[in-house]
Structures are given as C-alpha cells and as structure tokens.
mmCIF file of C-alpha atoms in Angstrom:
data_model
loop_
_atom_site.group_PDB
_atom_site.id
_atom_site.type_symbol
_atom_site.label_atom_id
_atom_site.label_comp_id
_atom_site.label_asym_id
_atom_site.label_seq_id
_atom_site.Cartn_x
_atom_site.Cartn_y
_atom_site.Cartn_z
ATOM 1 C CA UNK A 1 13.271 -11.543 -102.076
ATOM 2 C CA UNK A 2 12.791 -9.262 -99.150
ATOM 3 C CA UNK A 3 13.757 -10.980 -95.656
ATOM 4 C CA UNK A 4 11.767 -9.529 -92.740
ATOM 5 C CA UNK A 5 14.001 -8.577 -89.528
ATOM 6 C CA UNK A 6 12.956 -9.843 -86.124
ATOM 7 C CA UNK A 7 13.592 -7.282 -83.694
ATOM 8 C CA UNK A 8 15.597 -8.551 -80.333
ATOM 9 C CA UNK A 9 15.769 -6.666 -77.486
ATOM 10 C CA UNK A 10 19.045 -5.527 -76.743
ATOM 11 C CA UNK A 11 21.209 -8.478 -74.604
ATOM 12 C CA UNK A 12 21.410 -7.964 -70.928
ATOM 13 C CA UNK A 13 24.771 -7.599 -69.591
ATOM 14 C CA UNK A 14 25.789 -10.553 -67.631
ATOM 15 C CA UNK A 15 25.783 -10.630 -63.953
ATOM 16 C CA UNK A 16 29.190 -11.959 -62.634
ATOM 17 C CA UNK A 17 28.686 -14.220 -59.137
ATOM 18 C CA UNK A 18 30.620 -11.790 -57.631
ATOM 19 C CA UNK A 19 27.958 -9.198 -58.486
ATOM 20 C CA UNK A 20 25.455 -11.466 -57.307
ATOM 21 C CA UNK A 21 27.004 -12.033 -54.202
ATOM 22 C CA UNK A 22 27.153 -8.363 -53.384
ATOM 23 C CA UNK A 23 23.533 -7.425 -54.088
ATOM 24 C CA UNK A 24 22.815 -10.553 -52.023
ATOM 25 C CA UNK A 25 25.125 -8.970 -49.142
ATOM 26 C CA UNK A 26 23.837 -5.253 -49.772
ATOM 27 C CA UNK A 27 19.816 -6.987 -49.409
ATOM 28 C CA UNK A 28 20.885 -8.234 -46.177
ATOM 29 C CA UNK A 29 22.711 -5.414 -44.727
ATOM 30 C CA UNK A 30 19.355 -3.117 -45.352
ATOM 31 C CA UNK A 31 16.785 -5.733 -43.863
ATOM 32 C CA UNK A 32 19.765 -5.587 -40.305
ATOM 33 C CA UNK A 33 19.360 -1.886 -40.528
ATOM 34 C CA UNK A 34 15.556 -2.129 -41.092
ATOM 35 C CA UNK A 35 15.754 -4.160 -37.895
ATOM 36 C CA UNK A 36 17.900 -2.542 -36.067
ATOM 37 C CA UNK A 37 16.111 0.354 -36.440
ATOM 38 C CA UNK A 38 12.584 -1.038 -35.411
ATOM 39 C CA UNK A 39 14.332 -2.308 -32.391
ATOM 40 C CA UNK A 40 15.390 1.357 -31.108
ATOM 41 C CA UNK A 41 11.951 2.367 -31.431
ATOM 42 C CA UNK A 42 11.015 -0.638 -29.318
ATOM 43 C CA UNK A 43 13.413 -0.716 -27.007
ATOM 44 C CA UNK A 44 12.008 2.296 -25.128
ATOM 45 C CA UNK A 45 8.614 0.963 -25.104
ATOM 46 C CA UNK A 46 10.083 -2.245 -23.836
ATOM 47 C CA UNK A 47 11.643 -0.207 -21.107
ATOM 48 C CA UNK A 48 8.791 1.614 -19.909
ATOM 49 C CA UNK A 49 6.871 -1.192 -19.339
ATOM 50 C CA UNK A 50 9.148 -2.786 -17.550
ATOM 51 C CA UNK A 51 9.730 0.018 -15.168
ATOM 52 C CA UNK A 52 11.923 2.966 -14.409
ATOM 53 C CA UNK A 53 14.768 1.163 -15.027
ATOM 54 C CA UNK A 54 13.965 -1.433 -17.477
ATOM 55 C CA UNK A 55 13.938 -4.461 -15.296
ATOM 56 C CA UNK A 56 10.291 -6.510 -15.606
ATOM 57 C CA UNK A 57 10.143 -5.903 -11.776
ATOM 58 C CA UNK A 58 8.626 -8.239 -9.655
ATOM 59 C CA UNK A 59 5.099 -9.497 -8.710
ATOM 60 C CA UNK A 60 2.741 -6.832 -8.081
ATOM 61 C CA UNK A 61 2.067 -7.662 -4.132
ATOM 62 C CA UNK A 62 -1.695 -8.064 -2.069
ATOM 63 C CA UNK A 63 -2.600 -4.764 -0.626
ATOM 64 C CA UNK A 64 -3.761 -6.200 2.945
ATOM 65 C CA UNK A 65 -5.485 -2.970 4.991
ATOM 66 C CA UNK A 66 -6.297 -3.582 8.771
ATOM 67 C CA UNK A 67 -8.803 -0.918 10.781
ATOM 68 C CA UNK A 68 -8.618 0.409 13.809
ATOM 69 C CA UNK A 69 -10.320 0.485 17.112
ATOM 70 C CA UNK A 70 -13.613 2.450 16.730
ATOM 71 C CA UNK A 71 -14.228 0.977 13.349
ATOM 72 C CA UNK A 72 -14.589 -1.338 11.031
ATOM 73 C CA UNK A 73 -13.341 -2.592 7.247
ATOM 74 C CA UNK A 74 -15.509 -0.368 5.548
ATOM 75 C CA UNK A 75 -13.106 2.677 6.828
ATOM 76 C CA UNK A 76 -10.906 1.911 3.894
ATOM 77 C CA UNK A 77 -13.761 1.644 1.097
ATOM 78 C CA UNK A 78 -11.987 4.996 -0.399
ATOM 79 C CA UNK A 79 -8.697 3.685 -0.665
ATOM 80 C CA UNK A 80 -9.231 0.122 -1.753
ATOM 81 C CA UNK A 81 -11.569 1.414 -4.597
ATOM 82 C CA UNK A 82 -8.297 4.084 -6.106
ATOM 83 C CA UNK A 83 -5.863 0.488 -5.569
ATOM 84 C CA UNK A 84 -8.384 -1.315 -7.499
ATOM 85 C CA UNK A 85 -8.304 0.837 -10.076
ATOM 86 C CA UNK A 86 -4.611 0.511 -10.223
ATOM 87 C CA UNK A 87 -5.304 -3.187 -10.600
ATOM 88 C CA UNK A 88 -3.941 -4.414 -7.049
ATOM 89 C CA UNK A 89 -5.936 -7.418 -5.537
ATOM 90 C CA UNK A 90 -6.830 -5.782 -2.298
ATOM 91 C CA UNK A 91 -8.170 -7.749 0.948
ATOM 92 C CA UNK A 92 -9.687 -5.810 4.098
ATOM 93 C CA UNK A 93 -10.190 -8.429 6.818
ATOM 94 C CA UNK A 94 -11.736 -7.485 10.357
ATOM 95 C CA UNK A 95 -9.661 -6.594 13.047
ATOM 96 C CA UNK A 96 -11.494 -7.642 16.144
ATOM 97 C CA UNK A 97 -10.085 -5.501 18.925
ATOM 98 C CA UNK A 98 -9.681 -7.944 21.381
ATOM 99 C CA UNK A 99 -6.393 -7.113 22.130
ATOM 100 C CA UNK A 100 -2.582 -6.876 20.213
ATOM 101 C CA UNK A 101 -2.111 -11.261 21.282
ATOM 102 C CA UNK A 102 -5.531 -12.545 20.143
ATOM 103 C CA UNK A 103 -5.874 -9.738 17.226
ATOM 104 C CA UNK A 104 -2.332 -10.048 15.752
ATOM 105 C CA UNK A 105 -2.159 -13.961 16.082
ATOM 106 C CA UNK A 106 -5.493 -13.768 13.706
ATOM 107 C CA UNK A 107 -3.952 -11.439 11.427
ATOM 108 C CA UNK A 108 -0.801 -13.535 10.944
ATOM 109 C CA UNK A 109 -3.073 -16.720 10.245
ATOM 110 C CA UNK A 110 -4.985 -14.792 7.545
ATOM 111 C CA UNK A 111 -1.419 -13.489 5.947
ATOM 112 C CA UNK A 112 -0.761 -17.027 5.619
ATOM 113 C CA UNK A 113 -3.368 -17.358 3.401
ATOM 114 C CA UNK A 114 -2.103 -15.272 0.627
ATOM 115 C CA UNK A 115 0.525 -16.300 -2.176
ATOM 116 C CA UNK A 116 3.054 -13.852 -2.812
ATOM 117 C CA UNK A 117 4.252 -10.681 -1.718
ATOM 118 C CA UNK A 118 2.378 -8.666 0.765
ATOM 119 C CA UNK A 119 2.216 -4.786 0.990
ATOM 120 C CA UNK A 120 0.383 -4.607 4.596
ATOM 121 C CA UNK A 121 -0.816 -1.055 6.072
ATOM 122 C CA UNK A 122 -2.737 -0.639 9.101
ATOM 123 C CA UNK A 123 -4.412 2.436 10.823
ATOM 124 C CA UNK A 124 -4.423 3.666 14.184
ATOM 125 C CA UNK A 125 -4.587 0.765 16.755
ATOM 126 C CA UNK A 126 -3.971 -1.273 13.090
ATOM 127 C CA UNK A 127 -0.739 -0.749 13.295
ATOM 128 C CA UNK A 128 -0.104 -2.109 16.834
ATOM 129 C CA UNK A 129 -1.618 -5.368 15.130
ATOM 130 C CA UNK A 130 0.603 -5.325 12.119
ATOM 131 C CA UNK A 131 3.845 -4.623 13.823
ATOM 132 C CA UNK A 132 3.344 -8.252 15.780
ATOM 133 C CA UNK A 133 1.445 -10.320 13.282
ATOM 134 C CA UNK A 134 4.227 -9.598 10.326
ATOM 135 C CA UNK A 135 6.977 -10.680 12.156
ATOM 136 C CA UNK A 136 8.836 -13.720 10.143
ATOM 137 C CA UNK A 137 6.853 -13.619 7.779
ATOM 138 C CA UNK A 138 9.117 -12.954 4.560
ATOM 139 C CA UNK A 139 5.730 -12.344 1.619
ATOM 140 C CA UNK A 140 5.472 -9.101 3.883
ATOM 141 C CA UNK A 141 7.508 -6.388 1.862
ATOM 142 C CA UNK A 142 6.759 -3.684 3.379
ATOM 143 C CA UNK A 143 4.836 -1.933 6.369
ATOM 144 C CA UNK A 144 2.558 1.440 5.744
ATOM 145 C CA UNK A 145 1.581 3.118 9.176
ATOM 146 C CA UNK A 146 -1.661 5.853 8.627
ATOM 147 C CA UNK A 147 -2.100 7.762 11.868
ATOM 148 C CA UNK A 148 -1.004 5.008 13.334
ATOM 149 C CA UNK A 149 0.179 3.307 16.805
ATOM 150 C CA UNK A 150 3.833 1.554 16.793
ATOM 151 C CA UNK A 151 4.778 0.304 19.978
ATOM 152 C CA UNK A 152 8.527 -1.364 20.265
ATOM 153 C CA UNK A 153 8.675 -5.464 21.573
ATOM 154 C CA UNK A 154 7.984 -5.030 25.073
ATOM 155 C CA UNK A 155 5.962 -1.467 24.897
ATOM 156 C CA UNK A 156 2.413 -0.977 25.090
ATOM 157 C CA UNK A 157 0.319 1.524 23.764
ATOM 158 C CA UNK A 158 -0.479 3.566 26.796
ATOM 159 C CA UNK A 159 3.630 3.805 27.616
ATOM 160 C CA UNK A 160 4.115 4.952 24.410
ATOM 161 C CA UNK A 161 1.815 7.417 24.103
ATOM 162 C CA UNK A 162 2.731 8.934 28.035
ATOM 163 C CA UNK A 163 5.793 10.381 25.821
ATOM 164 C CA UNK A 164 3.591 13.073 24.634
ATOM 165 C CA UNK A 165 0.690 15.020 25.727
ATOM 166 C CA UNK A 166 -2.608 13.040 25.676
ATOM 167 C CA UNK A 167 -4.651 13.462 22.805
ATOM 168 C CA UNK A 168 -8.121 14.865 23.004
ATOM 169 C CA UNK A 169 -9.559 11.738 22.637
ATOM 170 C CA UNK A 170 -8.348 10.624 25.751
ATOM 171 C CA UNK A 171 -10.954 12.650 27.886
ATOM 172 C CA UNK A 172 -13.919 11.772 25.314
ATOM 173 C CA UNK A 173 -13.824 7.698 25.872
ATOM 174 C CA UNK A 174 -16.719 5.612 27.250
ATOM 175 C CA UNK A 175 -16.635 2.589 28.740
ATOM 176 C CA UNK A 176 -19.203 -0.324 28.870
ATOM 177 C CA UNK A 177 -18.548 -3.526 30.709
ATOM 178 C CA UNK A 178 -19.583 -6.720 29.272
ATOM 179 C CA UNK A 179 -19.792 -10.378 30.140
ATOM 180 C CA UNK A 180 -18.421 -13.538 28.071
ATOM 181 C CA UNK A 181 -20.309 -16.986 27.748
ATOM 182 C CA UNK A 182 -17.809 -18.487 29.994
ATOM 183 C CA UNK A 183 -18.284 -16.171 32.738
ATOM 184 C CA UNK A 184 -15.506 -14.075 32.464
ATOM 185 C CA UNK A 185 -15.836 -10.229 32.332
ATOM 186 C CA UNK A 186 -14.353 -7.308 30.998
ATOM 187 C CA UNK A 187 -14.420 -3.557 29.315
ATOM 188 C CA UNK A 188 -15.535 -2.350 25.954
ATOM 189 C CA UNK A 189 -14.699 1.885 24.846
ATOM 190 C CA UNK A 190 -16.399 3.511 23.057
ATOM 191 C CA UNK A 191 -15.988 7.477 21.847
ATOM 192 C CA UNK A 192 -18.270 9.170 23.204
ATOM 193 C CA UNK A 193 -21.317 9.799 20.439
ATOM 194 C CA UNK A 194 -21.321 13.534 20.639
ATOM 195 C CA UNK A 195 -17.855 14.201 20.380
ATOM 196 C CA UNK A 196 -16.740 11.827 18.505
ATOM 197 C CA UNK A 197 -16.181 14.215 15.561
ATOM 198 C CA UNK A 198 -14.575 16.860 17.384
ATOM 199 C CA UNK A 199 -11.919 14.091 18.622
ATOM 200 C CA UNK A 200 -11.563 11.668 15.839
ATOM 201 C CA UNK A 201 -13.381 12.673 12.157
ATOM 202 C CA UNK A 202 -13.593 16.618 12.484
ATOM 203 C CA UNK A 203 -12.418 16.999 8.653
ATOM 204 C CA UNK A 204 -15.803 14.827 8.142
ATOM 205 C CA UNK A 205 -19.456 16.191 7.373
ATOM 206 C CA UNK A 206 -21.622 15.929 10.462
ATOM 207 C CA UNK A 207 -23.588 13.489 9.083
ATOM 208 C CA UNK A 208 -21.345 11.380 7.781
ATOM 209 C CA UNK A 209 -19.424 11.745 11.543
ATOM 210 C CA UNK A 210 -22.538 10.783 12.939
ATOM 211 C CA UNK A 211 -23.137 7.605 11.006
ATOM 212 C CA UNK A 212 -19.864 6.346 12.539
ATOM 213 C CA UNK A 213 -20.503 7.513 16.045
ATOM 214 C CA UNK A 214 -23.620 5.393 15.353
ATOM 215 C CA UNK A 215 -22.136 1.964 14.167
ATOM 216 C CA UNK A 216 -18.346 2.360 16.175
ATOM 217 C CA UNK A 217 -16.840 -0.815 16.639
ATOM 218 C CA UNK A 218 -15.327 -1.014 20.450
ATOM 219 C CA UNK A 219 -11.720 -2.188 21.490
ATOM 220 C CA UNK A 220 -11.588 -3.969 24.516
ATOM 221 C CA UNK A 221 -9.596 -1.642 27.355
ATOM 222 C CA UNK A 222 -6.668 -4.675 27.688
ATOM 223 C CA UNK A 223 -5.529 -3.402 24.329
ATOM 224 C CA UNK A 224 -3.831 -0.291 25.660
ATOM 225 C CA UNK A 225 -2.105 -1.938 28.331
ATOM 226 C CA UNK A 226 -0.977 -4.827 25.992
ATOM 227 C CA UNK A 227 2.605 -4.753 25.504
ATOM 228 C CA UNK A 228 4.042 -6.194 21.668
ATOM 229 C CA UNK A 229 6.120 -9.292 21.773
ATOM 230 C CA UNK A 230 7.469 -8.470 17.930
ATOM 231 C CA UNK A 231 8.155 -5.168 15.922
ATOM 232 C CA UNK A 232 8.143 -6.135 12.478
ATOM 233 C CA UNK A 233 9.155 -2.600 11.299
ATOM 234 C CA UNK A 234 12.402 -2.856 13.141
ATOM 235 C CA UNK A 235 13.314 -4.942 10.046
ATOM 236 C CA UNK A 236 11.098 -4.356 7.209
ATOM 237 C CA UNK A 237 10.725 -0.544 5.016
ATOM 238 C CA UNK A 238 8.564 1.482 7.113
ATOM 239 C CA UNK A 239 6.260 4.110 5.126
ATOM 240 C CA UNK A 240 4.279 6.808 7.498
ATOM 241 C CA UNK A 241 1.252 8.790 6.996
ATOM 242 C CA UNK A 242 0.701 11.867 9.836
ATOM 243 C CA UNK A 243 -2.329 13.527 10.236
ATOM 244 C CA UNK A 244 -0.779 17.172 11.373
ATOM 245 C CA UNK A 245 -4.716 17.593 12.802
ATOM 246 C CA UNK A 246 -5.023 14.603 14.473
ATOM 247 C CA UNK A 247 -6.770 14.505 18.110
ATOM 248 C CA UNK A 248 -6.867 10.590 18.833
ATOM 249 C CA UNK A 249 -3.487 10.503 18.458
ATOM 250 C CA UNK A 250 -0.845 13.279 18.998
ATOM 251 C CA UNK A 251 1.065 14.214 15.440
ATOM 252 C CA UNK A 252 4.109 14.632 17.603
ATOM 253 C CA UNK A 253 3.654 10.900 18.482
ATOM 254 C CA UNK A 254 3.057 9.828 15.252
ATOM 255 C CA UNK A 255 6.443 11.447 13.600
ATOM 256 C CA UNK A 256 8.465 10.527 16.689
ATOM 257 C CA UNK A 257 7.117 7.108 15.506
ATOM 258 C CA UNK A 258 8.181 6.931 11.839
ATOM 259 C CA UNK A 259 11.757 8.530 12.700
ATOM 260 C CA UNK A 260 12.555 5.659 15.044
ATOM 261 C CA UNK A 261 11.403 3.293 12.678
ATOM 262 C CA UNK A 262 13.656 4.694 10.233
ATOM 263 C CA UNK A 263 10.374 5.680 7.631
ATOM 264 C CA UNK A 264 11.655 4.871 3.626
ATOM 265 C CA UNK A 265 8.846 8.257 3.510
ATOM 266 C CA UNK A 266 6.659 9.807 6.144
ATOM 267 C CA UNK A 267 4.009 11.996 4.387
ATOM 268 C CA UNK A 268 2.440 14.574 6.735
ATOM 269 C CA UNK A 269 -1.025 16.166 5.058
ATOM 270 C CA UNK A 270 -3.621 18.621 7.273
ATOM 271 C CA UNK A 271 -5.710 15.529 8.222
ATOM 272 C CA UNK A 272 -7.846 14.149 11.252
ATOM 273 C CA UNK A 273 -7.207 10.681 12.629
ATOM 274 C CA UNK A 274 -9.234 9.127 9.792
ATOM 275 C CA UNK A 275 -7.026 10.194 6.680
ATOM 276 C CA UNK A 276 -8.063 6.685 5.109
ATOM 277 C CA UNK A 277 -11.930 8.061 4.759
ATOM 278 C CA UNK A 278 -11.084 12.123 4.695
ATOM 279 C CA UNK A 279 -8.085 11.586 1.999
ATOM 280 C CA UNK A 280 -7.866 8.658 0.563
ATOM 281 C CA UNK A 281 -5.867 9.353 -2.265
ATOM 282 C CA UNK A 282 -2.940 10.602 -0.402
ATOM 283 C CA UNK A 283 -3.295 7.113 1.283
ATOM 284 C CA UNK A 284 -3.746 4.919 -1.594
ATOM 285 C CA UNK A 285 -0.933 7.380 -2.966
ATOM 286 C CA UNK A 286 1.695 6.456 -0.220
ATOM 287 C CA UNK A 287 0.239 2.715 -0.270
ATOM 288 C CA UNK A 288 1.224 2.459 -3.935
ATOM 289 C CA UNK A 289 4.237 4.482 -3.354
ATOM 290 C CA UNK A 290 5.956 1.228 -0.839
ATOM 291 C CA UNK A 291 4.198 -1.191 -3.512
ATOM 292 C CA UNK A 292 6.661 0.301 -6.720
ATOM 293 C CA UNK A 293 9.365 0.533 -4.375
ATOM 294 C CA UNK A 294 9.317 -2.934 -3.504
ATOM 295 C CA UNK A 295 8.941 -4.107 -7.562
ATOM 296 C CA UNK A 296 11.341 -1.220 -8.748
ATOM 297 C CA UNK A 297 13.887 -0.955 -6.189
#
C-alpha cells in the first residue's frame, strides 16, 4: 500500500513573552523618534509664526492716523493702503483744527471707542493733538511723530518753534477771519495758493500740489498760541519721522524734538513736510516698525 505524505510547512519557532515584549518596546521607541523628529521640523515653523523670539506676541493694535493743519484724512490714503495690506485695521478720523483743547478732547473720545491696543501717529500739527489726547489712556502703545509738532505740558507751538529759525512757511500764511453762529469771531490760515508747494509739498508734482492748495483745510490761528496741558510721549515709546527738506517745519526742530522725547527710532529721509503722501512707505515702514515692537518686545 503506498501512503501519500502531506507536506507541513516547517514549525515556526516560538516567540517567548519576553521577545514579545521587546518588539512591543522597540515599535514604540521608533513611533517617539518618528515624533520627535516631526516635532523639530515643526518647532521652527511654530517659532516663526510666533515671532522673532517664539512668543505668540500680543494683539496686533488699531493703526489710528491724525492730519494736520492744511489738510485733511485723505493725506494718509498712501500709508493706510501699505498697513492694510499688512492686515492692520486702520482708522483716519478728522482732525478739526480748532485748536490743541477742543481737537485733542475729540480725539481722546474717539480713542475710547476702540478695543485694544492702539498704535497712534499723527503729522505735523497731528502731533500737538496726540501728545494731549493720549494721555492716560493705557490701549495707546505707542506714539509715531511724522514731521511733526511736540510741544511739552505747558508749551505751545509758537514757543517751541522760536527755538529755531522760522520755517519758510511762516512768511507764506494767509489769514481769513470768520464769524460763528453765536456771534463770536475769529481767524482761519491758510497757505498761500501759489506757494504752497514751494513751502509745504515741493517733492510733489505741480498738479498734484495744486489740488491741495485747492481743497486745504484751515487751522484756526488760537492753535499756535495754545499751550498742551499733557505730553503723552513723556511716558509712552516715541518713534520720529524727519523730513531733512522740510520748510513748514524746521528739521532742526523736528530732531531736537524726538531726542527730548527720548525716540525708540527717529528715521530722517530727504522729504518735504508731507512725507505721509511723498513717501509713504518709509511711513507705513516706521508705523509698522513701533507696531512689532510693541507685540515682540
């Protein structure tokens, strides 16, 4: 009788628990190391979002711009298109140029407004304004002066500026009374149409120079006699913008300015006295520059 074999694979050595446990352990220890490593890839990622250092910062602040005399909002389209673009809410209110009480005191109302940190920046007679209206108010970070006026508590604008030779546009002002609904009277300036941008936009085209010449927004003459009852930069970061070609107000004034104040950074660039509308990157630049500082540093 011929009996047919069944063939059997050959019998697989037994696997102790031991063993078993230390495949088990080896299985874990590569998945930690697969880990680990993703997480040093990450980790600089993770950093450079967060910032220079790491840290997830704080709340990017308001960008609040305030004009000066002779002009309106629209001086800052340039810059608050580039901080849009960097996705910063930006607000542009209107200064009114009655004067550092009745302009500041509106200022500080609409400040109130906003939730959050504040990165405020005002130009020329702006910066009178902002000196007063940020004082104890604690959302304001930081202060950004463009070619700007910054009077001490107690000093006006025409005191301060008697430090220095006058600026050109001193002797190329026009003034035109005018008459309240209650009776009272007093004095609008203007610049003078035809100079206007020899002594305030000569880094301008003509015609662009003679649009604003056209739709200048007056201060009333009080302002430059009005004397600040608060200097908010005496306590808050200071950053500085000078126009080196300025002619409404003297360069030498406007450094004297940002040293006293103790400037975090005073940029000087071969501007007029409108820097916001001539070069408005360098001004969103410096803008943005006190903006990181304050969610960085």
């Amino acid at each position: 009788m011929h009996i047919s074999r069944v063939s059997r694979e050959p019998r697989k050595p037994r696997t102790s628990r031991a063993s078993l446990r230390t495949v088990k352990a080896a299985r874990w220890g590569a998945a930690l190391l697969a880990l680990s490593g993703t997480t040093s890839v990450l980790a600089p990622v993770t950093a450079q979002a967060g910032g220079p250092s790491g840290d997830p910062g704080r709340a990017k602040p308001t960008i609040v711009l305030v004009h000066g005399a002779f002009a309106d909002a629209s001086s800052w389209s340039g810059v608050v298109q580039r901080l849009q673009q960097n996705g910063y809410t930006v607000a542009a209110p209107a200064n009114p140029l009655r004067g550092v009480a009745q302009d500041s005191a509106y200022l500080a109302s609409f400040l109130k407004s906003i939730t959050g940190p504040i990165i405020l920046a005002g130009h020329s007679y702006g910066g009178e304004v902002i000196s007063q209206a940020a004082v104890g108010n604690a959302n304001v970070k930081a202060l950004v002066y463009i070619n700007a006026i910054m009077p001490d508590a107690g000093e006006s604008q025409a005191v301060l500026a008697a430090k220095f030779a006058p600026a050109p546009l001193a002797q190329a002002l026009k003034q035109v009374p005018f008459r309240n609904a209650d009776g009272t009277t007093g004095t609008d300036v203007y610049i003078q149409p035809d100079r206007l941008r020899q002594v305030f936009a000569a880094d301008l085209p003509r015609s662009q120079a003679d649009i604003m010449a056209a739709t200048q927004r007056p201060i009333a003459m009080s302002a430059f006699a009005d004397k600040l009852t608060g200097a908010a930069w005496r306590t808050k970061p200071v950053y500085a913008l000078v126009g080196k070609k300025d002619r409404a107000v003297n360069p030498s004034l406007e450094l004297f300015e940002a040293k006293r104040a103790n400037a975090r950074k005073t940029v000087e660039i071969d501007s007029s006295h409108v820097s916001l509308v001539s070069h408005p990157q360098a001004v969103k630049d410096l803008i943005v520059n006190a903006a990181e500082d304050y969610m960085w540093k």
